[in-house]
């Protein structure tokens, strides 16, 4: 496989301690609400790229919301993206 030149790679967002704490909180809140184990939920979000493209990208808008709102938002995004993936098969 060919290496992609650094200039063509997507920039990875810089994750600060605050953003990391938010990601953990969001995943744990959504896992608790859905009855799914946190590691399983993390793996599903990671597989779809939602940790960076949703949680990190929307940190400013989401981190000031309540636990219930964040859990619902994470679960809704995950459900939508998983359904989208199933349609492609």
Short mmCIF file of N, CA, C and O in Angstrom, two decimals:
data_model
loop_
_atom_site.label_atom_id
_atom_site.label_comp_id
_atom_site.label_asym_id
_atom_site.label_seq_id
_atom_site.Cartn_x
_atom_site.Cartn_y
_atom_site.Cartn_z
N UNK A 1 0.83 -1.19 0.00
CA UNK A 1 0.00 0.00 0.00
C UNK A 1 0.87 1.25 0.00
O UNK A 1 1.94 1.26 0.58
N UNK A 2 0.40 2.27 -0.65
CA UNK A 2 1.13 3.54 -0.73
C UNK A 2 0.85 4.39 0.49
O UNK A 2 -0.26 4.40 1.00
N UNK A 3 1.85 5.11 0.91
CA UNK A 3 1.67 6.06 1.99
C UNK A 3 1.07 7.34 1.43
O UNK A 3 1.41 7.76 0.32
N UNK A 4 0.20 7.94 2.18
CA UNK A 4 -0.41 9.20 1.76
C UNK A 4 0.47 10.33 2.25
O UNK A 4 0.81 10.38 3.43
N UNK A 5 0.89 11.23 1.37
CA UNK A 5 1.72 12.35 1.82
C UNK A 5 1.00 13.16 2.90
O UNK A 5 -0.22 13.32 2.85
N UNK A 6 1.75 13.65 3.85
CA UNK A 6 1.18 14.38 4.98
C UNK A 6 0.30 15.54 4.52
O UNK A 6 -0.72 15.84 5.14
N UNK A 7 0.67 16.19 3.42
CA UNK A 7 -0.12 17.33 2.95
C UNK A 7 -1.50 16.92 2.45
O UNK A 7 -2.39 17.74 2.33
N UNK A 8 -1.70 15.62 2.18
CA UNK A 8 -2.99 15.14 1.69
C UNK A 8 -3.81 14.44 2.77
O UNK A 8 -4.92 14.02 2.51
N UNK A 9 -3.24 14.31 3.94
CA UNK A 9 -3.95 13.66 5.03
C UNK A 9 -4.90 14.65 5.69
O UNK A 9 -4.61 15.83 5.77
N UNK A 10 -6.05 14.13 6.15
CA UNK A 10 -6.97 14.99 6.88
C UNK A 10 -6.33 15.32 8.21
O UNK A 10 -5.70 14.48 8.84
N UNK A 11 -6.50 16.56 8.64
CA UNK A 11 -5.95 16.95 9.92
C UNK A 11 -6.75 16.32 11.04
O UNK A 11 -7.97 16.38 11.04
N UNK A 12 -6.05 15.71 11.97
CA UNK A 12 -6.71 15.17 13.15
C UNK A 12 -6.96 16.31 14.12
O UNK A 12 -6.08 17.13 14.34
N UNK A 13 -8.14 16.37 14.68
CA UNK A 13 -8.40 17.44 15.64
C UNK A 13 -7.53 17.27 16.87
O UNK A 13 -7.21 16.15 17.26
N UNK A 14 -7.15 18.37 17.46
CA UNK A 14 -6.37 18.33 18.69
C UNK A 14 -7.35 18.15 19.83
O UNK A 14 -8.30 18.92 19.98
N UNK A 15 -7.13 17.11 20.60
CA UNK A 15 -8.05 16.81 21.69
C UNK A 15 -7.42 17.24 23.02
O UNK A 15 -6.42 16.69 23.45
N UNK A 16 -8.03 18.23 23.62
CA UNK A 16 -7.57 18.74 24.92
C UNK A 16 -8.14 17.86 26.03
O UNK A 16 -9.01 17.02 25.79
N UNK A 17 -7.68 18.09 27.25
CA UNK A 17 -8.21 17.35 28.40
C UNK A 17 -9.72 17.56 28.53
O UNK A 17 -10.46 16.62 28.82
N UNK A 18 -10.17 18.80 28.31
CA UNK A 18 -11.61 19.10 28.42
C UNK A 18 -12.42 18.33 27.40
O UNK A 18 -13.48 17.78 27.71
N UNK A 19 -11.91 18.27 26.17
CA UNK A 19 -12.62 17.55 25.11
C UNK A 19 -12.62 16.05 25.42
O UNK A 19 -13.65 15.37 25.26
N UNK A 20 -11.50 15.53 25.90
CA UNK A 20 -11.42 14.11 26.24
C UNK A 20 -12.40 13.76 27.36
O UNK A 20 -13.10 12.75 27.29
N UNK A 21 -12.47 14.61 28.37
CA UNK A 21 -13.42 14.38 29.47
C UNK A 21 -14.85 14.40 28.95
O UNK A 21 -15.69 13.60 29.37
N UNK A 22 -15.14 15.31 28.03
CA UNK A 22 -16.47 15.38 27.44
C UNK A 22 -16.79 14.10 26.66
O UNK A 22 -17.90 13.57 26.76
N UNK A 23 -15.84 13.61 25.87
CA UNK A 23 -16.05 12.40 25.08
C UNK A 23 -16.39 11.23 26.00
O UNK A 23 -17.35 10.49 25.75
N UNK A 24 -15.62 11.08 27.07
CA UNK A 24 -15.87 10.00 28.03
C UNK A 24 -17.26 10.15 28.66
O UNK A 24 -18.03 9.20 28.73
N UNK A 25 -17.58 11.37 29.08
CA UNK A 25 -18.88 11.65 29.68
C UNK A 25 -20.01 11.34 28.70
O UNK A 25 -21.01 10.71 29.06
N UNK A 26 -19.87 11.77 27.47
CA UNK A 26 -20.91 11.57 26.45
C UNK A 26 -21.13 10.08 26.18
O UNK A 26 -22.27 9.61 26.11
N UNK A 27 -20.04 9.34 26.04
CA UNK A 27 -20.15 7.90 25.76
C UNK A 27 -20.75 7.17 26.96
O UNK A 27 -21.65 6.34 26.81
N UNK A 28 -20.28 7.50 28.16
CA UNK A 28 -20.82 6.83 29.36
C UNK A 28 -22.30 7.17 29.57
O UNK A 28 -23.09 6.30 29.93
N UNK A 29 -22.68 8.41 29.30
CA UNK A 29 -24.08 8.82 29.45
C UNK A 29 -24.97 8.08 28.45
O UNK A 29 -26.05 7.59 28.81
N UNK A 30 -24.52 8.00 27.22
CA UNK A 30 -25.29 7.30 26.18
C UNK A 30 -25.35 5.80 26.45
O UNK A 30 -26.39 5.17 26.24
N UNK A 31 -24.25 5.24 26.93
CA UNK A 31 -24.22 3.81 27.25
C UNK A 31 -25.19 3.49 28.38
O UNK A 31 -25.96 2.52 28.30
N UNK A 32 -25.17 4.33 29.40
CA UNK A 32 -26.08 4.14 30.54
C UNK A 32 -27.53 4.22 30.08
O UNK A 32 -28.36 3.39 30.45
N UNK A 33 -27.85 5.20 29.27
CA UNK A 33 -29.23 5.40 28.81
C UNK A 33 -29.70 4.23 27.93
O UNK A 33 -30.86 3.82 28.00
N UNK A 34 -28.81 3.71 27.10
CA UNK A 34 -29.20 2.66 26.15
C UNK A 34 -29.04 1.25 26.70
O UNK A 34 -29.52 0.29 26.08
N UNK A 35 -28.36 1.11 27.84
CA UNK A 35 -28.13 -0.22 28.39
C UNK A 35 -27.05 -1.00 27.67
O UNK A 35 -26.92 -2.21 27.82
N UNK A 36 -26.24 -0.30 26.88
CA UNK A 36 -25.12 -0.91 26.15
C UNK A 36 -23.84 -0.63 26.93
O UNK A 36 -23.69 0.46 27.49
N UNK A 37 -22.93 -1.58 26.97
CA UNK A 37 -21.65 -1.38 27.67
C UNK A 37 -20.87 -0.25 27.00
O UNK A 37 -20.87 -0.13 25.77
N UNK A 38 -20.20 0.56 27.81
CA UNK A 38 -19.43 1.70 27.29
C UNK A 38 -18.42 1.29 26.22
O UNK A 38 -18.33 1.96 25.19
N UNK A 39 -17.62 0.21 26.43
CA UNK A 39 -16.65 -0.17 25.38
C UNK A 39 -17.32 -0.52 24.04
O UNK A 39 -16.80 -0.17 22.98
N UNK A 40 -18.48 -1.18 24.11
CA UNK A 40 -19.19 -1.52 22.87
C UNK A 40 -19.65 -0.25 22.15
O UNK A 40 -19.51 -0.12 20.94
N UNK A 41 -20.21 0.68 22.92
CA UNK A 41 -20.68 1.93 22.33
C UNK A 41 -19.51 2.71 21.74
O UNK A 41 -19.60 3.24 20.62
N UNK A 42 -18.40 2.76 22.47
CA UNK A 42 -17.20 3.43 21.96
C UNK A 42 -16.78 2.81 20.63
O UNK A 42 -16.49 3.53 19.67
N UNK A 43 -16.72 1.49 20.57
CA UNK A 43 -16.29 0.81 19.34
C UNK A 43 -17.22 1.10 18.17
O UNK A 43 -16.75 1.30 17.05
N UNK A 44 -18.51 1.15 18.43
CA UNK A 44 -19.47 1.47 17.36
C UNK A 44 -19.27 2.90 16.86
O UNK A 44 -19.27 3.16 15.66
N UNK A 45 -19.10 3.85 17.80
CA UNK A 45 -18.87 5.25 17.42
C UNK A 45 -17.55 5.39 16.66
O UNK A 45 -17.48 6.10 15.65
N UNK A 46 -16.51 4.72 17.14
CA UNK A 46 -15.18 4.80 16.51
C UNK A 46 -15.22 4.22 15.10
O UNK A 46 -14.65 4.79 14.18
N UNK A 47 -15.89 3.08 14.94
CA UNK A 47 -15.97 2.42 13.62
C UNK A 47 -16.59 3.34 12.57
O UNK A 47 -16.20 3.34 11.41
N UNK A 48 -17.56 4.14 12.99
CA UNK A 48 -18.25 5.05 12.08
C UNK A 48 -17.56 6.42 11.97
O UNK A 48 -17.99 7.27 11.20
N UNK A 49 -16.53 6.64 12.77
CA UNK A 49 -15.82 7.92 12.74
C UNK A 49 -16.55 9.02 13.49
O UNK A 49 -16.24 10.20 13.32
N UNK A 50 -17.52 8.65 14.32
CA UNK A 50 -18.34 9.66 14.98
C UNK A 50 -17.67 10.34 16.17
O UNK A 50 -18.11 11.41 16.58
N UNK A 51 -16.63 9.75 16.69
CA UNK A 51 -15.96 10.41 17.82
C UNK A 51 -15.35 11.72 17.33
O UNK A 51 -15.56 12.77 17.93
N UNK A 52 -14.64 11.67 16.21
CA UNK A 52 -14.06 12.90 15.66
C UNK A 52 -15.09 13.74 14.92
O UNK A 52 -15.21 14.94 15.14
N UNK A 53 -15.86 13.10 14.04
CA UNK A 53 -16.76 13.87 13.16
C UNK A 53 -18.01 14.39 13.86
O UNK A 53 -18.64 15.31 13.37
N UNK A 54 -18.34 13.82 15.01
CA UNK A 54 -19.54 14.30 15.72
C UNK A 54 -19.20 14.86 17.09
O UNK A 54 -19.45 16.03 17.35
N UNK A 55 -18.61 14.05 17.96
CA UNK A 55 -18.35 14.52 19.33
C UNK A 55 -17.31 15.64 19.39
O UNK A 55 -17.55 16.68 19.99
N UNK A 56 -16.17 15.42 18.75
CA UNK A 56 -15.12 16.45 18.78
C UNK A 56 -15.56 17.67 17.97
O UNK A 56 -15.44 18.81 18.42
N UNK A 57 -16.10 17.43 16.80
CA UNK A 57 -16.51 18.53 15.91
C UNK A 57 -17.61 19.40 16.53
O UNK A 57 -17.67 20.60 16.26
N UNK A 58 -18.45 18.80 17.35
CA UNK A 58 -19.57 19.53 17.95
C UNK A 58 -19.39 19.81 19.44
O UNK A 58 -20.34 20.13 20.14
N UNK A 59 -18.16 19.71 19.89
CA UNK A 59 -17.86 19.91 21.31
C UNK A 59 -18.42 21.24 21.83
O UNK A 59 -19.09 21.28 22.85
N UNK A 60 -18.17 22.32 21.11
CA UNK A 60 -18.60 23.64 21.58
C UNK A 60 -20.11 23.71 21.78
O UNK A 60 -20.59 24.28 22.74
N UNK A 61 -20.87 23.11 20.87
CA UNK A 61 -22.33 23.15 20.96
C UNK A 61 -22.87 22.17 21.99
O UNK A 61 -23.88 22.45 22.64
N UNK A 62 -22.21 21.03 22.15
CA UNK A 62 -22.76 19.97 23.00
C UNK A 62 -22.33 20.05 24.46
O UNK A 62 -23.11 19.70 25.35
N UNK A 63 -21.10 20.47 24.73
CA UNK A 63 -20.56 20.30 26.09
C UNK A 63 -21.31 21.09 27.16
O UNK A 63 -21.25 20.74 28.33
N UNK A 64 -22.04 22.11 26.76
CA UNK A 64 -22.77 22.91 27.74
C UNK A 64 -24.21 22.40 27.95
O UNK A 64 -24.95 22.97 28.75
N UNK A 65 -24.58 21.35 27.24
CA UNK A 65 -25.92 20.78 27.37
C UNK A 65 -25.97 19.80 28.55
O UNK A 65 -24.95 19.37 29.06
N UNK A 66 -27.16 19.41 28.92
CA UNK A 66 -27.35 18.46 30.01
C UNK A 66 -27.05 17.03 29.59
O UNK A 66 -26.99 16.71 28.39
N UNK A 67 -26.87 16.18 30.59
CA UNK A 67 -26.53 14.77 30.38
C UNK A 67 -27.55 14.07 29.48
O UNK A 67 -27.18 13.35 28.56
N UNK A 68 -28.82 14.29 29.75
CA UNK A 68 -29.89 13.64 28.97
C UNK A 68 -29.83 14.07 27.50
O UNK A 68 -29.95 13.23 26.59
N UNK A 69 -29.66 15.34 27.26
CA UNK A 69 -29.59 15.86 25.89
C UNK A 69 -28.40 15.26 25.15
O UNK A 69 -28.52 14.84 24.00
N UNK A 70 -27.25 15.22 25.82
CA UNK A 70 -26.04 14.68 25.19
C UNK A 70 -26.22 13.20 24.88
O UNK A 70 -25.89 12.75 23.77
N UNK A 71 -26.76 12.44 25.84
CA UNK A 71 -26.98 11.00 25.61
C UNK A 71 -27.91 10.80 24.42
O UNK A 71 -27.64 9.97 23.54
N UNK A 72 -29.01 11.56 24.37
CA UNK A 72 -29.96 11.44 23.25
C UNK A 72 -29.30 11.80 21.93
O UNK A 72 -29.52 11.13 20.91
N UNK A 73 -28.50 12.86 21.92
CA UNK A 73 -27.84 13.31 20.68
C UNK A 73 -26.86 12.25 20.18
O UNK A 73 -26.81 11.96 18.97
N UNK A 74 -26.09 11.65 21.07
CA UNK A 74 -25.13 10.62 20.68
C UNK A 74 -25.87 9.40 20.12
O UNK A 74 -25.50 8.88 19.06
N UNK A 75 -26.89 8.97 20.82
CA UNK A 75 -27.64 7.78 20.36
C UNK A 75 -28.36 8.03 19.04
O UNK A 75 -28.41 7.14 18.18
N UNK A 76 -28.89 9.22 18.86
CA UNK A 76 -29.56 9.55 17.60
C UNK A 76 -28.56 9.57 16.44
O UNK A 76 -28.82 9.03 15.37
N UNK A 77 -27.41 10.19 16.67
CA UNK A 77 -26.38 10.24 15.61
C UNK A 77 -25.91 8.83 15.26
O UNK A 77 -25.79 8.47 14.08
N UNK A 78 -25.68 8.01 16.28
CA UNK A 78 -25.23 6.64 16.06
C UNK A 78 -26.27 5.85 15.27
O UNK A 78 -25.94 5.17 14.30
N UNK A 79 -27.52 5.96 15.68
CA UNK A 79 -28.61 5.25 15.00
C UNK A 79 -28.71 5.69 13.53
O UNK A 79 -28.80 4.85 12.63
N UNK A 80 -28.66 6.99 13.29
CA UNK A 80 -28.73 7.50 11.92
C UNK A 80 -27.59 7.01 11.06
O UNK A 80 -27.78 6.61 9.91
N UNK A 81 -26.37 7.04 11.60
CA UNK A 81 -25.20 6.62 10.83
C UNK A 81 -25.18 5.12 10.60
O UNK A 81 -24.77 4.66 9.53
N UNK A 82 -25.63 4.34 11.59
CA UNK A 82 -25.68 2.89 11.39
C UNK A 82 -26.73 2.53 10.35
O UNK A 82 -26.50 1.66 9.51
N UNK A 83 -27.87 3.21 10.36
CA UNK A 83 -28.91 2.97 9.34
C UNK A 83 -28.40 3.34 7.95
O UNK A 83 -28.64 2.66 6.97
N UNK A 84 -27.67 4.45 7.88
CA UNK A 84 -27.09 4.92 6.63
C UNK A 84 -26.12 3.87 6.08
O UNK A 84 -26.11 3.58 4.89
N UNK A 85 -25.34 3.27 6.97
CA UNK A 85 -24.38 2.23 6.58
C UNK A 85 -25.06 0.98 6.09
O UNK A 85 -24.60 0.33 5.16
N UNK A 86 -26.20 0.63 6.70
CA UNK A 86 -26.94 -0.57 6.28
C UNK A 86 -27.52 -0.38 4.89
O UNK A 86 -27.59 -1.33 4.12
N UNK A 87 -27.93 0.82 4.55
CA UNK A 87 -28.52 1.08 3.22
C UNK A 87 -27.49 0.90 2.11
O UNK A 87 -27.83 0.59 1.00
N UNK A 88 -26.20 1.14 2.44
CA UNK A 88 -25.14 1.02 1.43
C UNK A 88 -24.83 -0.42 1.09
O UNK A 88 -24.26 -0.71 0.08
N UNK A 89 -25.20 -1.36 1.99
CA UNK A 89 -24.87 -2.77 1.77
C UNK A 89 -25.73 -3.40 0.71
O UNK A 89 -26.80 -3.06 0.43
#
